């Protein structure tokens, strides 16, 4: 299952208004893709949020944690 690390918990709408999503997301926390719900578009992930509900969130709010883990393991091995 894909693991994602949250890198921001706010969004900006087209009018420039910032919306705080800290009730749904915590910066630095690892989230998982929902197994049961499809995202509404190709630009979002459907994650299980802090309220334990599926929620579509923009992909640019996350980084792929598997690649971070791989890099950490390679550095630990001196590679």
mmCIF file of N, CA and C in Angstrom:
data_model
loop_
_atom_site.group_PDB
_atom_site.id
_atom_site.type_symbol
_atom_site.label_atom_id
_atom_site.label_comp_id
_atom_site.label_asym_id
_atom_site.label_seq_id
_atom_site.Cartn_x
_atom_site.Cartn_y
_atom_site.Cartn_z
ATOM 1 N N UNK A 1 0.848 -1.183 0.000
ATOM 2 C CA UNK A 1 0.000 0.000 0.000
ATOM 3 C C UNK A 1 0.893 1.245 0.000
ATOM 4 N N UNK A 2 0.518 2.216 -0.804
ATOM 5 C CA UNK A 2 1.323 3.429 -0.966
ATOM 6 C C UNK A 2 1.292 4.277 0.301
ATOM 7 N N UNK A 3 2.504 4.697 0.735
ATOM 8 C CA UNK A 3 2.624 5.574 1.894
ATOM 9 C C UNK A 3 3.060 6.955 1.425
ATOM 10 N N UNK A 4 2.411 7.975 1.970
ATOM 11 C CA UNK A 4 2.682 9.360 1.595
ATOM 12 C C UNK A 4 2.997 10.177 2.830
ATOM 13 N N UNK A 5 4.005 11.038 2.729
ATOM 14 C CA UNK A 5 4.329 11.947 3.826
ATOM 15 C C UNK A 5 3.753 13.323 3.491
ATOM 16 N N UNK A 6 2.990 13.887 4.428
ATOM 17 C CA UNK A 6 2.368 15.192 4.225
ATOM 18 C C UNK A 6 3.422 16.294 4.335
ATOM 19 N N UNK A 7 3.477 17.184 3.342
ATOM 20 C CA UNK A 7 4.445 18.279 3.375
ATOM 21 C C UNK A 7 3.781 19.640 3.552
ATOM 22 N N UNK A 8 2.452 19.714 3.453
ATOM 23 C CA UNK A 8 1.731 20.952 3.790
ATOM 24 C C UNK A 8 0.274 20.618 4.102
ATOM 25 N N UNK A 9 -0.347 21.460 4.902
ATOM 26 C CA UNK A 9 -1.736 21.200 5.276
ATOM 27 C C UNK A 9 -2.620 22.423 5.027
ATOM 28 N N UNK A 10 -2.396 23.057 3.888
ATOM 29 C CA UNK A 10 -3.229 24.186 3.460
ATOM 30 C C UNK A 10 -3.319 24.168 1.940
ATOM 31 N N UNK A 11 -4.371 24.753 1.424
ATOM 32 C CA UNK A 11 -4.545 24.890 -0.020
ATOM 33 C C UNK A 11 -4.890 26.342 -0.330
ATOM 34 N N UNK A 12 -4.610 26.754 -1.545
ATOM 35 C CA UNK A 12 -4.956 28.089 -2.014
ATOM 36 C C UNK A 12 -5.923 27.941 -3.174
ATOM 37 N N UNK A 13 -7.095 28.586 -3.062
ATOM 38 C CA UNK A 13 -8.064 28.497 -4.153
ATOM 39 C C UNK A 13 -7.707 29.505 -5.252
ATOM 40 N N UNK A 14 -8.388 29.456 -6.383
ATOM 41 C CA UNK A 14 -8.052 30.351 -7.507
ATOM 42 C C UNK A 14 -8.140 31.846 -7.163
ATOM 43 N N UNK A 15 -8.895 32.211 -6.152
ATOM 44 C CA UNK A 15 -9.012 33.611 -5.744
ATOM 45 C C UNK A 15 -7.899 34.042 -4.787
ATOM 46 N N UNK A 16 -6.991 33.103 -4.469
ATOM 47 C CA UNK A 16 -5.882 33.416 -3.576
ATOM 48 C C UNK A 16 -6.186 33.194 -2.106
ATOM 49 N N UNK A 17 -7.377 32.712 -1.785
ATOM 50 C CA UNK A 17 -7.764 32.460 -0.402
ATOM 51 C C UNK A 17 -7.134 31.153 0.083
ATOM 52 N N UNK A 18 -6.430 31.204 1.209
ATOM 53 C CA UNK A 18 -5.826 29.996 1.765
ATOM 54 C C UNK A 18 -6.789 29.321 2.736
ATOM 55 N N UNK A 19 -6.897 28.012 2.589
ATOM 56 C CA UNK A 19 -7.765 27.238 3.475
ATOM 57 C C UNK A 19 -6.904 26.314 4.321
ATOM 58 N N UNK A 20 -7.072 26.400 5.624
ATOM 59 C CA UNK A 20 -6.326 25.589 6.575
ATOM 60 C C UNK A 20 -6.965 24.202 6.660
ATOM 61 N N UNK A 21 -6.181 23.170 6.381
ATOM 62 C CA UNK A 21 -6.675 21.795 6.447
ATOM 63 C C UNK A 21 -6.070 21.033 7.616
ATOM 64 N N UNK A 22 -5.593 21.752 8.629
ATOM 65 C CA UNK A 22 -4.898 21.083 9.729
ATOM 66 C C UNK A 22 -5.817 20.162 10.528
ATOM 67 N N UNK A 23 -7.131 20.327 10.409
ATOM 68 C CA UNK A 23 -8.019 19.379 11.084
ATOM 69 C C UNK A 23 -8.040 18.036 10.359
ATOM 70 N N UNK A 24 -7.600 18.026 9.083
ATOM 71 C CA UNK A 24 -7.574 16.796 8.289
ATOM 72 C C UNK A 24 -6.175 16.226 8.111
ATOM 73 N N UNK A 25 -5.150 17.106 8.076
ATOM 74 C CA UNK A 25 -3.783 16.688 7.769
ATOM 75 C C UNK A 25 -2.788 17.259 8.769
ATOM 76 N N UNK A 26 -1.753 16.491 9.049
ATOM 77 C CA UNK A 26 -0.664 16.919 9.919
ATOM 78 C C UNK A 26 0.625 16.861 9.119
ATOM 79 N N UNK A 27 1.336 17.974 9.051
ATOM 80 C CA UNK A 27 2.604 18.019 8.320
ATOM 81 C C UNK A 27 3.578 17.017 8.942
ATOM 82 N N UNK A 28 4.228 16.232 8.092
ATOM 83 C CA UNK A 28 5.190 15.228 8.538
ATOM 84 C C UNK A 28 4.586 13.870 8.822
ATOM 85 N N UNK A 29 3.272 13.780 8.904
ATOM 86 C CA UNK A 29 2.610 12.506 9.192
ATOM 87 C C UNK A 29 2.556 11.647 7.931
ATOM 88 N N UNK A 30 2.568 10.331 8.119
ATOM 89 C CA UNK A 30 2.473 9.380 7.018
ATOM 90 C C UNK A 30 1.004 9.002 6.825
ATOM 91 N N UNK A 31 0.554 9.068 5.591
ATOM 92 C CA UNK A 31 -0.826 8.723 5.239
ATOM 93 C C UNK A 31 -0.833 7.581 4.243
ATOM 94 N N UNK A 32 -1.938 6.880 4.199
ATOM 95 C CA UNK A 32 -2.106 5.758 3.287
ATOM 96 C C UNK A 32 -3.215 6.060 2.299
ATOM 97 N N UNK A 33 -3.063 5.534 1.088
ATOM 98 C CA UNK A 33 -4.088 5.650 0.057
ATOM 99 C C UNK A 33 -5.266 4.759 0.462
ATOM 100 N N UNK A 34 -6.477 5.265 0.290
ATOM 101 C CA UNK A 34 -7.664 4.477 0.591
ATOM 102 C C UNK A 34 -7.748 3.290 -0.356
ATOM 103 N N UNK A 35 -8.044 2.130 0.182
ATOM 104 C CA UNK A 35 -8.200 0.918 -0.636
ATOM 105 C C UNK A 35 -9.590 0.846 -1.258
ATOM 106 N N UNK A 36 -10.536 1.593 -0.711
ATOM 107 C CA UNK A 36 -11.929 1.411 -1.093
ATOM 108 C C UNK A 36 -12.531 2.555 -1.907
ATOM 109 N N UNK A 37 -11.851 3.697 -1.963
ATOM 110 C CA UNK A 37 -12.388 4.852 -2.667
ATOM 111 C C UNK A 37 -11.428 5.318 -3.746
ATOM 112 N N UNK A 38 -11.957 5.611 -4.914
ATOM 113 C CA UNK A 38 -11.165 6.118 -6.021
ATOM 114 C C UNK A 38 -11.063 7.638 -5.920
ATOM 115 N N UNK A 39 -9.908 8.225 -6.251
ATOM 116 C CA UNK A 39 -9.802 9.692 -6.256
ATOM 117 C C UNK A 39 -10.695 10.284 -7.339
ATOM 118 N N UNK A 40 -11.110 11.533 -7.129
ATOM 119 C CA UNK A 40 -12.037 12.176 -8.071
ATOM 120 C C UNK A 40 -11.347 12.648 -9.349
ATOM 121 N N UNK A 41 -10.003 12.759 -9.329
ATOM 122 C CA UNK A 41 -9.274 13.153 -10.533
ATOM 123 C C UNK A 41 -7.848 12.614 -10.452
ATOM 124 N N UNK A 42 -7.105 12.815 -11.531
ATOM 125 C CA UNK A 42 -5.720 12.335 -11.573
ATOM 126 C C UNK A 42 -4.773 13.220 -10.767
ATOM 127 N N UNK A 43 -5.234 14.380 -10.288
ATOM 128 C CA UNK A 43 -4.389 15.322 -9.560
ATOM 129 C C UNK A 43 -4.498 15.194 -8.049
ATOM 130 N N UNK A 44 -5.267 14.210 -7.593
ATOM 131 C CA UNK A 44 -5.446 14.033 -6.150
ATOM 132 C C UNK A 44 -5.193 12.589 -5.745
ATOM 133 N N UNK A 45 -4.878 12.417 -4.457
ATOM 134 C CA UNK A 45 -4.866 11.104 -3.825
ATOM 135 C C UNK A 45 -6.089 11.033 -2.927
ATOM 136 N N UNK A 46 -6.709 9.877 -2.845
ATOM 137 C CA UNK A 46 -7.755 9.660 -1.856
ATOM 138 C C UNK A 46 -7.067 8.996 -0.665
ATOM 139 N N UNK A 47 -6.819 9.804 0.376
ATOM 140 C CA UNK A 47 -6.083 9.317 1.546
ATOM 141 C C UNK A 47 -7.043 9.117 2.720
ATOM 142 N N UNK A 48 -6.577 8.396 3.722
ATOM 143 C CA UNK A 48 -7.309 8.303 4.981
ATOM 144 C C UNK A 48 -6.762 9.433 5.848
ATOM 145 N N UNK A 49 -7.608 10.418 6.155
ATOM 146 C CA UNK A 49 -7.151 11.634 6.833
ATOM 147 C C UNK A 49 -7.128 11.488 8.359
ATOM 148 N N UNK A 50 -6.847 12.588 9.059
ATOM 149 C CA UNK A 50 -6.738 12.566 10.521
ATOM 150 C C UNK A 50 -8.055 12.248 11.219
ATOM 151 N N UNK A 51 -9.171 12.394 10.504
ATOM 152 C CA UNK A 51 -10.468 12.048 11.086
ATOM 153 C C UNK A 51 -10.848 10.599 10.764
ATOM 154 N N UNK A 52 -9.881 9.863 10.178
ATOM 155 C CA UNK A 52 -10.040 8.455 9.797
ATOM 156 C C UNK A 52 -11.080 8.266 8.694
ATOM 157 N N UNK A 53 -11.214 9.269 7.828
ATOM 158 C CA UNK A 53 -12.147 9.229 6.714
ATOM 159 C C UNK A 53 -11.374 9.350 5.400
ATOM 160 N N UNK A 54 -11.910 8.783 4.310
ATOM 161 C CA UNK A 54 -11.279 8.990 3.001
ATOM 162 C C UNK A 54 -11.494 10.433 2.565
ATOM 163 N N UNK A 55 -10.471 11.029 1.984
ATOM 164 C CA UNK A 55 -10.555 12.443 1.605
ATOM 165 C C UNK A 55 -9.639 12.673 0.413
ATOM 166 N N UNK A 56 -10.155 13.301 -0.643
ATOM 167 C CA UNK A 56 -9.317 13.637 -1.797
ATOM 168 C C UNK A 56 -8.465 14.855 -1.461
ATOM 169 N N UNK A 57 -7.147 14.711 -1.624
ATOM 170 C CA UNK A 57 -6.197 15.791 -1.355
ATOM 171 C C UNK A 57 -5.234 15.910 -2.523
ATOM 172 N N UNK A 58 -4.854 17.125 -2.841
ATOM 173 C CA UNK A 58 -3.953 17.402 -3.952
ATOM 174 C C UNK A 58 -2.633 16.645 -3.800
ATOM 175 N N UNK A 59 -2.157 16.075 -4.906
ATOM 176 C CA UNK A 59 -0.917 15.304 -4.870
ATOM 177 C C UNK A 59 0.286 16.133 -4.456
ATOM 178 N N UNK A 60 0.263 17.453 -4.727
ATOM 179 C CA UNK A 60 1.429 18.262 -4.379
ATOM 180 C C UNK A 60 1.524 18.566 -2.884
ATOM 181 N N UNK A 61 0.618 18.023 -2.095
ATOM 182 C CA UNK A 61 0.670 18.170 -0.644
ATOM 183 C C UNK A 61 1.454 17.033 0.012
ATOM 184 N N UNK A 62 1.931 16.084 -0.807
ATOM 185 C CA UNK A 62 2.574 14.876 -0.291
ATOM 186 C C UNK A 62 3.835 14.541 -1.079
ATOM 187 N N UNK A 63 4.693 13.760 -0.435
ATOM 188 C CA UNK A 63 5.802 13.129 -1.138
ATOM 189 C C UNK A 63 5.710 11.628 -0.879
ATOM 190 N N UNK A 64 6.186 10.854 -1.820
ATOM 191 C CA UNK A 64 6.147 9.398 -1.731
ATOM 192 C C UNK A 64 7.131 8.942 -0.654
ATOM 193 N N UNK A 65 6.622 8.403 0.430
ATOM 194 C CA UNK A 65 7.475 8.032 1.555
ATOM 195 C C UNK A 65 8.348 6.818 1.254
ATOM 196 N N UNK A 66 7.940 5.956 0.360
ATOM 197 C CA UNK A 66 8.742 4.774 0.030
ATOM 198 C C UNK A 66 10.099 5.199 -0.521
ATOM 199 N N UNK A 67 10.127 6.239 -1.364
ATOM 200 C CA UNK A 67 11.403 6.698 -1.910
ATOM 201 C C UNK A 67 12.272 7.320 -0.813
ATOM 202 N N UNK A 68 11.670 7.974 0.158
ATOM 203 C CA UNK A 68 12.426 8.534 1.287
ATOM 204 C C UNK A 68 13.043 7.406 2.105
ATOM 205 N N UNK A 69 12.253 6.367 2.398
ATOM 206 C CA UNK A 69 12.765 5.215 3.154
ATOM 207 C C UNK A 69 13.921 4.556 2.417
ATOM 208 N N UNK A 70 13.785 4.411 1.108
ATOM 209 C CA UNK A 70 14.845 3.786 0.299
ATOM 210 C C UNK A 70 16.131 4.604 0.391
ATOM 211 N N UNK A 71 16.012 5.929 0.244
ATOM 212 C CA UNK A 71 17.187 6.801 0.322
ATOM 213 C C UNK A 71 17.852 6.725 1.691
ATOM 214 N N UNK A 72 17.036 6.662 2.759
ATOM 215 C CA UNK A 72 17.600 6.575 4.115
ATOM 216 C C UNK A 72 18.364 5.265 4.300
ATOM 217 N N UNK A 73 17.804 4.169 3.775
ATOM 218 C CA UNK A 73 18.470 2.870 3.896
ATOM 219 C C UNK A 73 19.779 2.845 3.100
ATOM 220 N N UNK A 74 19.765 3.443 1.902
ATOM 221 C CA UNK A 74 20.982 3.492 1.094
ATOM 222 C C UNK A 74 22.063 4.326 1.785
ATOM 223 N N UNK A 75 21.671 5.449 2.377
ATOM 224 C CA UNK A 75 22.644 6.284 3.104
ATOM 225 C C UNK A 75 23.203 5.545 4.309
ATOM 226 N N UNK A 76 22.337 4.800 5.013
ATOM 227 C CA UNK A 76 22.799 4.035 6.177
ATOM 228 C C UNK A 76 23.811 2.968 5.769
ATOM 229 N N UNK A 77 23.664 2.450 4.547
ATOM 230 C CA UNK A 77 24.590 1.450 4.037
ATOM 231 C C UNK A 77 25.835 2.083 3.400
ATOM 232 N N UNK A 78 25.848 3.398 3.331
ATOM 233 C CA UNK A 78 26.978 4.102 2.740
ATOM 234 C C UNK A 78 26.973 4.108 1.226
ATOM 235 N N UNK A 79 25.824 3.930 0.634
ATOM 236 C CA UNK A 79 25.715 3.876 -0.823
ATOM 237 C C UNK A 79 25.244 5.230 -1.349
#
